[in-house]
Short mmCIF file of C-alpha atoms in Angstrom, two decimals:
data_model
loop_
_atom_site.label_atom_id
_atom_site.label_comp_id
_atom_site.label_asym_id
_atom_site.label_seq_id
_atom_site.Cartn_x
_atom_site.Cartn_y
_atom_site.Cartn_z
CA MET A 1 108.24 41.44 213.71
CA ALA A 2 107.18 43.81 210.94
CA GLY A 3 103.82 44.27 212.66
CA ALA A 4 105.52 45.31 215.88
CA ALA A 5 107.64 47.85 213.98
CA ASP A 6 104.54 49.24 212.26
CA GLU A 7 102.80 49.66 215.59
CA VAL A 8 105.68 51.75 216.94
CA SER A 9 105.85 53.95 213.83
CA ARG A 10 102.10 54.51 213.68
CA ALA A 11 102.11 55.56 217.32
CA ALA A 12 104.92 58.02 216.50
CA GLY A 13 102.93 59.64 213.69
CA PHE A 14 103.74 57.66 210.52
CA GLY A 15 101.01 58.41 207.98
CA GLY A 16 101.13 55.15 206.05
CA ARG A 17 102.59 56.22 202.70
CA ILE A 18 106.14 56.56 201.40
CA ARG A 19 106.68 58.84 198.43
CA MET A 20 109.11 57.73 195.72
CA ARG A 21 110.36 59.72 192.75
CA LYS A 22 111.11 56.83 190.37
CA TRP A 23 107.91 55.59 188.76
CA PRO A 24 106.51 52.91 189.12
CA MET A 25 108.61 52.01 192.17
CA ASP A 26 106.83 51.38 195.42
CA CYS A 27 108.22 50.53 198.82
CA ASP A 28 107.34 48.51 201.87
CA ARG A 29 108.50 50.56 204.83
CA VAL A 30 109.64 47.52 206.85
CA VAL A 31 112.06 45.04 205.27
CA ILE A 32 112.99 42.17 207.56
CA ALA A 33 115.13 39.49 205.96
CA ALA A 34 116.30 36.47 207.95
CA GLY A 35 119.03 34.21 206.61
CA ARG A 36 118.63 33.15 202.98
CA SER A 37 115.65 35.46 202.43
CA GLY A 38 118.15 38.32 202.51
CA ALA A 39 119.78 36.98 199.33
CA VAL A 40 116.63 36.86 197.18
CA PRO A 41 116.71 39.55 194.44
CA SER A 42 113.69 41.73 193.77
CA TYR A 43 112.29 44.27 191.34
CA PHE A 44 113.14 46.92 193.93
CA ASP A 45 116.40 48.75 193.19
CA SER A 46 118.12 48.06 196.49
CA ALA A 47 120.51 45.60 198.09
CA VAL A 48 117.86 43.78 200.13
CA ALA A 49 114.14 43.65 199.46
CA GLY A 50 112.89 40.64 201.41
CA LEU A 51 110.53 37.91 200.26
CA GLY A 52 107.33 39.83 200.87
CA ALA A 53 103.96 38.35 201.70
CA SER A 54 103.46 36.84 198.22
CA PRO A 55 105.24 36.48 194.84
CA ILE A 56 103.11 39.25 193.34
CA SER A 57 104.94 41.74 195.55
CA SER A 58 108.31 40.30 196.55
CA LEU A 59 109.20 43.12 198.89
CA GLY A 60 109.18 43.46 202.66
CA ALA A 61 108.88 40.92 205.43
CA GLY A 62 107.89 37.36 204.55
CA PHE A 63 106.94 34.30 206.55
CA ALA A 64 110.38 32.76 207.09
CA ARG A 65 111.18 31.73 210.64
CA VAL A 66 114.32 33.07 212.28
CA ALA A 67 116.91 30.35 212.82
CA GLU A 68 119.63 30.41 215.44
CA GLY A 69 122.88 32.08 214.44
CA GLU A 70 121.71 33.58 211.14
CA PRO A 71 121.78 37.30 210.29
CA VAL A 72 118.45 39.11 210.55
CA LEU A 73 118.47 42.41 208.66
CA VAL A 74 115.88 45.00 209.70
CA ASP A 75 115.57 48.01 207.37
CA ILE A 76 112.90 50.51 208.43
CA VAL A 77 111.73 53.68 206.71
CA HIS A 78 109.83 56.18 208.85
CA LEU A 79 108.16 59.44 207.93
CA HIS A 80 107.76 62.20 210.49
CA ARG A 81 105.48 64.99 209.29
CA GLY A 82 106.36 64.09 205.72
CA TYR A 83 110.14 63.78 206.07
CA VAL A 84 111.89 60.45 205.47
CA SER A 85 114.34 58.66 207.74
CA ASP A 86 115.94 55.34 206.82
CA CYS A 87 117.80 53.03 209.20
CA THR A 88 119.10 49.43 209.18
CA ARG A 89 120.27 47.30 212.09
CA MET A 90 121.29 43.66 212.37
CA PHE A 91 119.94 41.11 214.83
CA SER A 92 120.69 37.47 215.59
CA ALA A 93 119.10 34.75 217.70
CA GLY A 94 122.33 33.51 219.23
CA ARG A 95 125.84 34.42 218.19
CA LEU A 96 126.77 35.22 214.61
CA SER A 97 129.74 33.39 213.15
CA ASP A 98 133.14 35.08 213.00
CA GLU A 99 132.75 35.27 209.22
CA TRP A 100 129.53 37.25 209.49
CA MET A 101 131.02 39.46 212.19
CA GLN A 102 133.96 40.29 209.93
CA ARG A 103 131.60 41.21 207.11
CA LEU A 104 129.71 43.55 209.41
CA ASP A 105 132.92 45.15 210.68
CA ASP A 106 133.98 45.67 207.06
CA MET A 107 130.72 47.44 206.23
CA ALA A 108 131.18 49.70 209.26
CA GLN A 109 134.58 50.70 207.84
CA VAL A 110 133.01 51.45 204.47
CA ARG A 111 130.32 53.53 206.17
CA ASP A 112 132.98 55.59 207.95
CA LEU A 113 134.82 56.21 204.67
CA VAL A 114 131.63 57.33 202.92
CA VAL A 115 130.61 59.60 205.81
CA ASP A 116 134.04 61.22 206.05
CA SER A 117 134.31 61.76 202.29
CA LEU A 118 130.85 63.28 201.94
CA GLY A 119 131.50 65.52 204.93
CA LYS A 120 134.61 66.90 203.22
CA GLY A 121 132.63 67.72 200.09
CA ASP A 122 133.91 65.02 197.76
CA ASP A 123 131.82 64.30 194.68
CA CYS A 124 129.37 61.45 195.19
CA SER A 125 130.82 59.55 192.22
CA ALA A 126 134.30 59.77 193.74
CA VAL A 127 132.94 58.51 197.06
CA TRP A 128 131.40 55.54 195.22
CA ASP A 129 134.73 54.78 193.55
CA ALA A 130 136.59 54.91 196.87
CA GLY A 131 133.98 52.89 198.75
CA SER A 132 133.54 50.18 196.13
CA SER A 133 137.33 49.87 195.75
CA LEU A 134 137.67 49.34 199.51
CA VAL A 135 134.96 46.68 199.40
CA ALA A 136 136.81 44.92 196.57
CA GLU A 137 140.04 44.99 198.59
CA MET A 138 138.14 43.38 201.46
CA GLY A 139 137.11 40.55 199.13
CA HIS A 140 133.42 41.46 198.86
CA GLY A 141 133.39 42.99 195.38
CA GLU A 142 131.00 40.41 193.93
CA HIS A 143 128.67 40.78 196.92
CA LEU A 144 128.39 44.55 197.39
CA MET A 145 124.71 45.58 197.45
CA GLY A 146 123.67 42.28 195.90
CA MET A 147 125.11 39.44 193.83
CA PRO A 148 125.62 39.48 190.03
CA PRO A 149 123.63 40.20 187.96
CA ASP A 150 121.39 41.84 190.55
CA GLN A 151 123.75 44.26 192.30
CA ALA A 152 122.47 47.73 193.19
CA LYS A 153 125.25 50.12 192.26
CA PHE A 154 125.13 52.66 195.08
CA LEU A 155 126.25 53.16 198.68
CA GLY A 156 123.87 55.91 199.72
CA HIS A 157 120.76 57.75 198.49
CA SER A 158 119.49 61.20 199.29
CA ILE A 159 116.26 61.43 201.27
CA GLY A 160 113.81 64.17 202.13
CA LEU A 161 110.17 64.30 201.11
CA GLU A 162 110.86 61.22 198.96
CA LEU A 163 112.88 58.08 199.61
CA ASP A 164 114.91 58.13 196.40
CA GLU A 165 116.15 61.70 195.98
CA THR A 166 119.45 62.81 194.43
CA PRO A 167 122.40 62.92 194.54
CA VAL A 168 123.25 59.25 195.03
CA VAL A 169 126.62 57.77 196.02
CA ALA A 170 127.01 56.16 192.62
CA ARG A 171 128.64 56.65 189.23
CA GLY A 172 127.44 59.64 187.27
CA PHE A 173 126.73 61.88 190.25
CA ASP A 174 129.71 64.18 189.80
CA ARG A 175 128.71 66.62 192.50
CA PRO A 176 128.91 66.71 196.29
CA LEU A 177 126.10 66.40 198.77
CA GLN A 178 125.33 70.04 199.47
CA VAL A 179 125.39 71.51 202.96
CA GLY A 180 121.90 70.89 204.31
CA GLY A 181 121.44 67.81 202.14
CA THR A 182 120.28 64.59 203.78
CA MET A 183 121.33 61.08 202.82
CA ALA A 184 120.86 57.48 203.92
CA ILE A 185 124.24 55.72 203.83
CA GLU A 186 123.84 51.94 203.62
CA PRO A 187 126.79 49.68 202.74
CA LYS A 188 125.63 46.05 202.67
CA VAL A 189 126.96 42.75 201.37
CA ILE A 190 124.82 39.88 200.15
CA TYR A 191 125.83 36.22 200.22
CA PRO A 192 123.74 33.13 199.35
CA GLU A 193 123.14 32.49 203.04
CA GLY A 194 122.04 36.03 203.90
CA ALA A 195 122.68 39.77 204.00
CA ILE A 196 124.45 42.05 206.44
CA GLY A 197 125.20 45.75 206.72
CA THR A 198 124.29 49.00 208.40
CA GLU A 199 122.41 52.19 207.58
CA ASP A 200 121.75 55.57 209.14
CA SER A 201 120.39 58.88 207.88
CA TRP A 202 122.73 61.87 207.84
CA VAL A 203 122.72 65.60 207.12
CA ARG A 204 125.74 67.50 205.83
CA THR A 205 126.58 70.54 207.93
CA SER A 206 129.37 73.10 207.62
CA ASP A 207 131.34 70.93 210.07
CA GLY A 208 130.81 67.59 208.32
CA MET A 209 128.15 64.90 208.53
CA GLU A 210 125.70 64.73 211.44
CA CYS A 211 123.73 61.56 212.14
CA LEU A 212 119.95 62.02 212.26
CA THR A 213 119.01 58.50 213.32
CA MET A 214 120.36 56.52 216.27
CA GLY A 215 123.93 56.21 215.01
CA LYS A 216 126.36 54.67 217.46
CA SER A 217 123.87 54.94 220.34
CA PHE A 218 122.06 51.93 218.83
CA PRO A 219 124.49 49.01 218.22
CA ILE A 220 124.65 47.84 214.62
CA LEU A 221 124.20 44.27 215.90
CA THR A 222 121.96 42.99 218.69
CA GLU A 223 122.20 39.31 219.67
CA TRP A 224 119.48 37.74 221.78
#
């Protein structure tokens, strides 16, 4: 599956390298995590990293087989002429359970809150407080962006020429996303049996947030 995604990106002009600001972080541009592989923590500071091809680099797609009815998270970074886009969609071979569907619906609500708040110019730290509080009210507090002690404490990260730019929707970033700023917004929850969530890349305009990736034109869940 990762190979097919790479083929599409290469044909669209992806140059093969993702720049990151935080040293010595590196990144596999295609993370595909099926079922329990979505719950495995990693050195990478993110909610989901995937098993990877070997233990020496536990990041990206591994060799797990997709089982019927389990969540398959596909997180793809693409670069077009040097500029980063970041997008996550969910897939399932067969129907997801009602419990997983509710978790995905909850993350869509959190996404909408984050997008609306950033578009109004709220400080990123305040958006984190509001978003994480909503997740806790939904009953997912111990599963937001990972499981203790391996939770990633953010709901969105700025992107541009690098994948991990600032500001971040997290504590300590007491400033808004400026007009013209671009950000990947990615609320996800992680449970022992898998991971689920959504992600799109956005730009703040004078009228609010504008989606740069597929947004609602590409369903957040595809069942086959």
